[in-house]
């Protein structure tokens, strides 16, 4: 005998199966919309209340700077650790003679290999003679500065640097900095350890104040009273008299030939590569030999530019955004993909092997890449998505990407037609047998 209740259950189950099938079909993954459940405001267009309304407290001025966070693309999925920081909201330590602000791992957890400091010295302002447990790399962003240091043989170097120039001090070597007229100077420092702080350097004033007077006198073979007026507290940054000529300071410091150059005039160097898409200027261990732990690429990309999708298998990447605006998307296993907006004065960080793409530049951006593999800049490697896709038989690559080789062939030919800027064999990113840095116009 037919069971009415069982018949009703079968009908309901069939209807439910049809509904589930229809829903799955309606939400099927598509190109540019790859996830289930679907991600992003695009997939909530019919219900704007889910994404257009912020009910709680908010700061519109701040939110407007990060449109990719409030309305991420549909290709973003899950969440990555914060890879954005900024000098713009970093605490500024001010003393008579200058100021400094920093972004270290204490505030920017992801940045394990590099910390950064933004510093200003007035004309005559002095950053006290000091040294670190880490190496110091720097790029001048404004004005002029006189730097003084000694090498491991005790030979002094005194040099003047200007906007666009670099310096590099190996760990443990003492150095001092002084702003020159008329406007002083501003620069960004990078230490090759994310935990290094500008506030925990070894200072000459503190060292001398904590040496017994008789020992200090014996060390320099002078009377004890010669040191009775030394400062008992750190000076850090202080106002001094504007220095005289470079030649006079070099003579006073007994500068002799032979010391390894600690500066590199990036501002005067010819671009390693230049096309209608932009330019690349490089400072690495080949043309700046003393820089053993940090390499730099100053990249200028014209409006609408795209840094080709890439990753570094053995080096983290620290970025300082000097001018313009842009967006960066980071990809990691999971999958996880997060897009973030950047402006002048911001800092970005990409862990090794994480995929990265940068787009919609309006001006230029320098990038620092620190080699953590072997202490030599030639150990840094960049791999491009296009090269990874092309690495294998056509049949195999087609089975991976489901894109015919003819489509990729047309694109690669277009690169040489001026649609893309190609820069190959950059020692700071290349181990000798890999592709180099690529910039592509969209």
Coordinates of C-alpha atoms in Angstrom, one line a residue, residues 4-416:
X4 CA 1.4 9.2 1.7
X5 CA 4.0 10.4 4.2
X6 CA 6.8 8.7 2.3
X7 CA 5.6 10.1 -1.0
X8 CA 5.5 13.6 0.5
X9 CA 9.1 13.2 1.8
X10 CA 10.4 12.1 -1.6
X11 CA 8.7 15.0 -3.4
X12 CA 10.1 17.5 -0.9
X13 CA 13.6 16.0 -1.2
X14 CA 13.4 16.2 -5.0
X15 CA 12.3 19.8 -4.8
X16 CA 15.1 20.6 -2.4
X17 CA 17.6 18.9 -4.7
X18 CA 16.4 21.0 -7.7
X19 CA 16.6 24.2 -5.6
X20 CA 20.1 23.4 -4.4
X21 CA 21.2 22.6 -8.0
X22 CA 19.7 25.9 -9.2
X23 CA 21.4 27.8 -6.5
X24 CA 24.8 26.2 -7.2
X25 CA 24.3 26.9 -10.9
X26 CA 23.5 30.6 -10.1
X27 CA 26.6 30.9 -8.0
X28 CA 29.0 29.0 -10.3
X29 CA 32.6 30.2 -10.3
X30 CA 33.5 32.4 -13.2
X31 CA 36.6 34.1 -14.5
X32 CA 37.3 37.1 -12.3
X33 CA 34.9 35.7 -9.7
X34 CA 36.5 32.5 -8.7
X35 CA 35.3 31.6 -5.1
X36 CA 32.5 29.8 -3.5
X37 CA 30.8 31.4 -1.7
X38 CA 31.4 34.5 -3.9
X39 CA 33.5 37.3 -2.4
X40 CA 33.3 41.1 -2.8
X41 CA 30.7 43.8 -3.3
X42 CA 30.2 42.7 -6.9
X43 CA 28.4 39.6 -5.6
X44 CA 26.2 41.6 -3.3
X45 CA 25.1 44.2 -5.9
X46 CA 21.4 43.2 -5.5
X47 CA 21.6 43.8 -1.8
X48 CA 23.6 47.0 -1.2
X49 CA 22.8 47.0 2.5
X50 CA 25.3 44.3 2.9
X51 CA 28.3 46.4 1.8
X52 CA 27.3 50.1 1.4
X53 CA 26.2 50.7 4.9
X54 CA 28.6 51.2 7.9
X55 CA 26.4 51.4 11.0
X56 CA 29.2 51.8 13.6
X57 CA 31.6 54.6 14.3
X58 CA 33.8 55.5 11.4
X59 CA 36.5 57.9 10.1
X60 CA 35.6 58.8 6.5
X61 CA 38.8 60.7 5.9
X62 CA 40.9 57.7 6.7
X63 CA 38.6 55.2 5.0
X64 CA 38.7 57.2 1.8
X65 CA 42.4 56.5 1.5
X66 CA 41.8 52.7 1.4
X67 CA 39.0 52.0 -1.1
X68 CA 40.4 48.5 -1.8
X69 CA 39.9 47.6 1.9
X70 CA 36.3 48.8 2.2
X71 CA 35.3 47.4 -1.2
X72 CA 37.9 44.7 -2.3
X73 CA 37.8 43.1 -5.7
X74 CA 36.0 39.8 -6.1
X75 CA 39.3 38.0 -6.6
X76 CA 40.4 38.9 -3.0
X77 CA 39.7 36.0 -0.6
X78 CA 40.3 35.4 3.1
X79 CA 42.7 37.8 4.9
X80 CA 46.5 38.2 5.0
X81 CA 48.5 39.7 7.8
X82 CA 48.7 43.5 7.4
X83 CA 51.4 44.4 4.8
X84 CA 50.8 48.1 4.9
X85 CA 52.4 50.7 7.3
X86 CA 53.2 54.3 7.0
X87 CA 55.5 57.0 8.2
X88 CA 52.6 59.4 7.9
X89 CA 51.1 58.3 11.2
X90 CA 54.3 57.2 13.0
X91 CA 55.3 59.0 16.2
X92 CA 57.8 61.8 15.5
X93 CA 60.6 62.2 18.0
X94 CA 61.7 65.9 17.8
X95 CA 64.8 67.6 19.2
X96 CA 66.6 70.9 18.4
X97 CA 68.3 70.0 15.2
X98 CA 65.9 67.5 13.7
X99 CA 63.4 64.7 14.1
X100 CA 62.9 61.0 13.3
X101 CA 60.0 58.6 13.0
X102 CA 60.2 54.9 12.4
X103 CA 58.4 51.7 11.3
X104 CA 59.9 48.6 13.0
X105 CA 58.6 45.1 13.6
X106 CA 57.3 46.3 17.0
X107 CA 54.6 48.2 15.1
X108 CA 54.7 46.3 11.8
X109 CA 54.7 42.6 12.7
X110 CA 55.2 41.2 9.2
X111 CA 58.5 43.2 8.7
X112 CA 61.0 40.7 10.2
X113 CA 64.0 41.5 8.0
X114 CA 64.0 45.3 7.6
X115 CA 63.0 48.2 9.7
X116 CA 62.8 51.8 8.4
X117 CA 63.4 55.3 9.8
X118 CA 62.5 58.7 8.2
X119 CA 64.7 61.5 9.5
X120 CA 65.2 65.2 9.0
X121 CA 68.2 67.3 10.0
X122 CA 68.2 71.1 9.9
X123 CA 71.1 73.0 8.3
X124 CA 73.8 72.3 10.8
X125 CA 71.7 69.7 12.7
X126 CA 73.8 66.6 13.7
X127 CA 72.9 63.0 14.2
X128 CA 75.3 62.1 16.9
X129 CA 78.2 59.7 16.2
X130 CA 76.9 56.2 16.7
X131 CA 76.9 52.6 15.4
X132 CA 74.5 49.7 15.3
X133 CA 74.4 45.9 15.6
X134 CA 72.9 46.0 12.1
X135 CA 73.9 47.5 8.8
X136 CA 72.3 50.8 7.7
X137 CA 71.2 51.6 4.1
X138 CA 69.8 55.0 3.2
X139 CA 68.3 57.0 0.4
X140 CA 68.3 60.8 0.4
X141 CA 64.9 62.3 -0.4
X142 CA 65.5 66.0 0.0
X143 CA 68.4 68.5 0.6
X144 CA 72.0 67.8 1.3
X145 CA 73.9 65.9 4.0
X146 CA 77.5 65.5 5.1
X147 CA 78.3 61.9 6.3
X148 CA 81.4 60.9 8.2
X149 CA 82.5 57.3 9.0
X150 CA 85.5 55.1 9.4
X151 CA 86.2 51.6 8.0
X152 CA 87.6 48.5 9.7
X153 CA 91.1 49.7 9.1
X154 CA 90.4 53.0 10.9
X155 CA 90.4 55.1 7.6
X156 CA 88.0 58.0 7.7
X157 CA 85.5 58.9 4.9
X158 CA 83.8 62.3 4.7
X159 CA 81.3 62.8 1.8
X160 CA 78.4 65.0 0.8
X161 CA 75.2 63.4 -0.5
X162 CA 72.1 65.0 -2.2
X163 CA 68.6 63.9 -3.0
X164 CA 68.6 60.5 -4.8
X165 CA 72.0 59.4 -3.4
X166 CA 72.5 56.4 -1.2
X167 CA 74.9 55.4 1.7
X168 CA 75.6 52.1 3.4
X169 CA 77.3 51.5 6.7
X170 CA 78.2 47.9 7.6
X171 CA 77.2 46.8 11.1
X172 CA 79.4 48.2 13.9
X173 CA 81.1 51.0 11.9
X174 CA 80.7 54.4 13.6
X175 CA 79.2 57.3 11.6
X176 CA 77.7 60.7 12.0
X177 CA 75.4 62.8 9.8
X178 CA 75.0 66.6 9.5
X179 CA 72.4 68.6 7.5
X180 CA 73.8 71.2 5.0
X181 CA 72.3 74.5 4.0
X182 CA 70.1 76.0 3.0
X183 CA 67.3 73.6 4.0
X184 CA 69.0 70.7 5.7
X185 CA 68.1 67.2 4.6
X186 CA 65.6 64.4 4.8
X187 CA 66.3 60.7 4.2
X188 CA 65.0 57.2 4.8
X189 CA 67.1 54.6 6.6
X190 CA 66.7 50.8 6.3
X191 CA 68.3 48.5 8.9
X192 CA 68.7 44.8 7.9
X193 CA 66.8 43.6 10.9
X194 CA 63.1 44.3 11.5
X195 CA 63.7 44.7 15.3
X196 CA 66.3 47.4 15.0
X197 CA 65.2 50.7 16.4
X198 CA 66.6 54.2 15.9
X199 CA 66.3 54.6 19.7
X200 CA 68.6 51.7 20.6
X201 CA 71.8 52.7 18.8
X202 CA 75.2 52.8 20.5
X203 CA 76.0 56.5 21.1
X204 CA 79.4 58.0 21.6
X205 CA 78.2 60.3 24.4
X206 CA 76.7 57.5 26.4
X207 CA 79.8 55.3 25.9
X208 CA 82.2 58.0 27.2
X209 CA 80.0 58.9 30.1
X210 CA 80.1 55.3 31.4
X211 CA 83.9 54.8 31.3
X212 CA 85.8 55.6 34.5
X213 CA 87.6 59.0 34.2
X214 CA 91.0 57.6 34.9
X215 CA 90.6 54.9 32.3
X216 CA 89.4 57.4 29.7
X217 CA 92.4 59.6 30.4
X218 CA 94.8 56.8 30.2
X219 CA 93.3 55.6 26.9
X220 CA 93.9 59.0 25.2
X221 CA 97.0 59.8 27.2
X222 CA 95.6 63.2 28.5
X223 CA 94.9 64.6 31.9
X224 CA 91.6 63.5 33.6
X225 CA 90.4 67.1 33.6
X226 CA 90.4 67.0 29.7
X227 CA 87.0 65.2 29.9
X228 CA 85.3 67.1 32.7
X229 CA 82.9 68.8 30.4
X230 CA 81.7 65.8 28.4
X231 CA 78.0 65.4 28.1
X232 CA 76.5 63.0 30.7
X233 CA 73.4 62.3 28.7
X234 CA 72.9 61.2 25.1
X235 CA 72.7 64.0 22.5
X236 CA 71.1 61.9 19.7
X237 CA 70.1 64.8 17.5
X238 CA 71.4 68.3 18.3
X239 CA 71.9 71.7 16.6
X240 CA 75.5 72.4 15.5
X241 CA 77.2 75.0 13.4
X242 CA 76.9 74.6 9.7
X243 CA 80.1 72.9 8.4
X244 CA 82.7 74.5 6.1
X245 CA 83.9 73.1 2.8
X246 CA 84.1 69.4 2.2
X247 CA 87.8 69.7 1.5
X248 CA 88.4 71.3 4.9
X249 CA 86.5 68.6 6.7
X250 CA 88.3 65.9 4.8
X251 CA 91.6 67.4 5.8
X252 CA 90.6 67.7 9.4
X253 CA 89.5 64.0 9.4
X254 CA 92.8 63.0 7.8
X255 CA 91.0 61.3 4.9
X256 CA 93.3 59.1 2.9
X257 CA 92.7 57.0 -0.3
X258 CA 91.8 53.4 0.0
X259 CA 88.6 53.3 2.1
X260 CA 85.7 51.5 0.5
X261 CA 83.2 54.0 -0.9
X262 CA 80.1 54.2 1.4
X263 CA 78.0 56.3 -0.9
X264 CA 76.5 55.8 -4.3
X265 CA 75.2 58.7 -6.5
X266 CA 72.0 57.0 -7.7
X267 CA 70.7 60.4 -8.7
X268 CA 73.6 60.7 -11.2
X269 CA 73.5 57.2 -12.5
X270 CA 72.0 56.3 -15.9
X271 CA 68.9 54.1 -15.8
X272 CA 69.8 50.4 -16.1
X273 CA 66.8 50.2 -18.4
X274 CA 64.6 52.9 -19.9
X275 CA 61.6 52.7 -22.3
X276 CA 58.4 54.6 -22.9
X277 CA 57.0 52.5 -20.0
X278 CA 59.4 53.9 -17.4
X279 CA 62.9 53.6 -16.0
X280 CA 64.9 51.4 -13.5
X281 CA 67.9 52.6 -11.5
X282 CA 69.8 49.9 -9.6
X283 CA 72.2 49.9 -6.7
X284 CA 73.5 46.4 -5.7
X285 CA 76.6 44.6 -4.8
X286 CA 77.9 44.8 -8.4
X287 CA 78.0 48.6 -8.7
X288 CA 77.9 49.4 -4.9
X289 CA 80.2 46.7 -3.5
X290 CA 80.1 47.6 0.2
X291 CA 76.3 47.0 0.3
X292 CA 76.4 43.4 1.2
X293 CA 72.9 42.9 2.7
X294 CA 70.5 45.4 1.0
X295 CA 69.9 46.0 -2.7
X296 CA 67.7 48.7 -4.1
X297 CA 65.7 49.3 -7.3
X298 CA 64.3 52.8 -7.9
X299 CA 61.5 52.2 -10.3
X300 CA 59.6 54.9 -12.2
X301 CA 56.4 53.7 -13.8
X302 CA 54.2 56.1 -15.8
X303 CA 50.5 56.4 -15.2
X304 CA 48.6 53.2 -15.8
X305 CA 51.7 51.1 -15.3
X306 CA 51.7 47.5 -14.0
X307 CA 54.5 45.7 -12.3
X308 CA 54.3 42.2 -13.7
X309 CA 53.0 39.5 -11.4
X310 CA 56.0 38.0 -9.7
X311 CA 57.5 36.6 -6.5
X312 CA 60.9 36.3 -4.8
X313 CA 61.6 32.7 -3.7
X314 CA 64.4 33.6 -1.3
X315 CA 64.0 37.2 -0.2
X316 CA 61.5 39.4 1.5
X317 CA 60.7 42.8 -0.1
X318 CA 60.4 46.1 1.8
X319 CA 58.9 49.0 -0.1
X320 CA 59.0 52.8 0.5
X321 CA 56.5 54.7 -1.6
X322 CA 58.0 58.1 -2.6
X323 CA 55.5 59.6 -4.9
X324 CA 52.2 58.8 -6.5
X325 CA 49.5 56.3 -5.6
X326 CA 48.9 52.7 -6.3
X327 CA 47.4 49.3 -5.2
X328 CA 49.2 46.1 -4.4
X329 CA 47.6 42.6 -4.2
X330 CA 49.4 39.9 -2.3
X331 CA 48.7 36.2 -2.9
X332 CA 49.5 33.3 -0.6
X333 CA 48.5 29.6 -0.2
X334 CA 45.1 28.9 1.2
X335 CA 44.2 30.5 -1.2
X336 CA 44.5 34.0 0.3
X337 CA 44.6 37.2 -1.6
X338 CA 44.4 40.8 -0.2
X339 CA 44.5 44.2 -2.0
X340 CA 45.8 47.3 -0.3
X341 CA 46.1 51.0 -1.4
X342 CA 49.4 52.9 -1.0
X343 CA 50.3 56.6 -1.0
X344 CA 53.5 58.7 -0.7
X345 CA 55.2 58.0 2.6
X346 CA 53.7 54.5 3.0
X347 CA 55.7 51.3 3.5
X348 CA 54.8 47.9 2.0
X349 CA 56.2 44.4 2.8
X350 CA 56.0 41.2 0.9
X351 CA 57.2 37.9 2.4
X352 CA 59.3 35.6 0.2
X353 CA 57.4 33.4 -2.3
X354 CA 54.2 35.4 -1.9
X355 CA 52.8 36.4 -5.3
X356 CA 52.6 40.2 -5.8
X357 CA 51.2 42.5 -8.4
X358 CA 51.3 46.3 -8.3
X359 CA 49.0 48.4 -10.5
X360 CA 47.6 51.9 -11.2
X361 CA 50.7 53.8 -10.4
X362 CA 50.5 57.5 -10.9
X363 CA 54.2 58.2 -10.3
X364 CA 57.1 56.3 -8.9
X365 CA 58.1 53.8 -6.3
X366 CA 61.4 52.5 -5.0
X367 CA 61.6 49.0 -3.7
X368 CA 64.2 47.4 -1.4
X369 CA 64.9 43.7 -1.7
X370 CA 67.0 42.2 1.0
X371 CA 68.8 39.0 0.3
X372 CA 68.4 36.6 3.2
X373 CA 69.6 33.5 1.5
X374 CA 73.4 33.8 1.6
X375 CA 74.4 37.3 2.5
X376 CA 75.3 38.1 -1.2
X377 CA 73.0 40.2 -3.2
X378 CA 73.4 37.8 -6.2
X379 CA 71.3 35.3 -4.2
X380 CA 68.1 37.3 -4.6
X381 CA 65.8 35.9 -7.2
X382 CA 62.7 37.2 -9.0
X383 CA 60.3 34.8 -10.8
X384 CA 57.6 36.0 -13.1
X385 CA 54.2 34.4 -13.6
X386 CA 54.6 34.5 -17.4
X387 CA 58.0 32.6 -17.1
X388 CA 56.6 30.1 -14.7
X389 CA 53.7 29.5 -17.1
X390 CA 56.1 29.0 -20.0
X391 CA 58.5 26.7 -18.2
X392 CA 57.6 23.3 -19.8
X393 CA 56.2 21.6 -22.9
X394 CA 53.2 23.4 -24.5
X395 CA 50.9 20.5 -23.7
X396 CA 51.8 20.6 -20.0
X397 CA 51.4 24.4 -19.7
X398 CA 48.1 24.3 -21.5
X399 CA 46.8 21.6 -19.2
X400 CA 47.8 23.9 -16.2
X401 CA 46.3 27.1 -17.5
X402 CA 43.8 26.1 -20.2
X403 CA 45.1 29.1 -22.2
X404 CA 46.5 28.3 -25.7
X405 CA 50.1 29.1 -26.3
X406 CA 49.2 31.4 -29.3
X407 CA 47.6 33.9 -26.9
X408 CA 50.7 34.1 -24.8
X409 CA 53.0 34.3 -27.9
X410 CA 51.1 37.4 -29.0
X411 CA 51.6 39.0 -25.6
X412 CA 55.3 38.3 -25.4
X413 CA 55.8 39.7 -28.9
X414 CA 54.0 42.8 -27.8
X415 CA 56.5 43.4 -25.0
X416 CA 59.2 44.1 -27.6

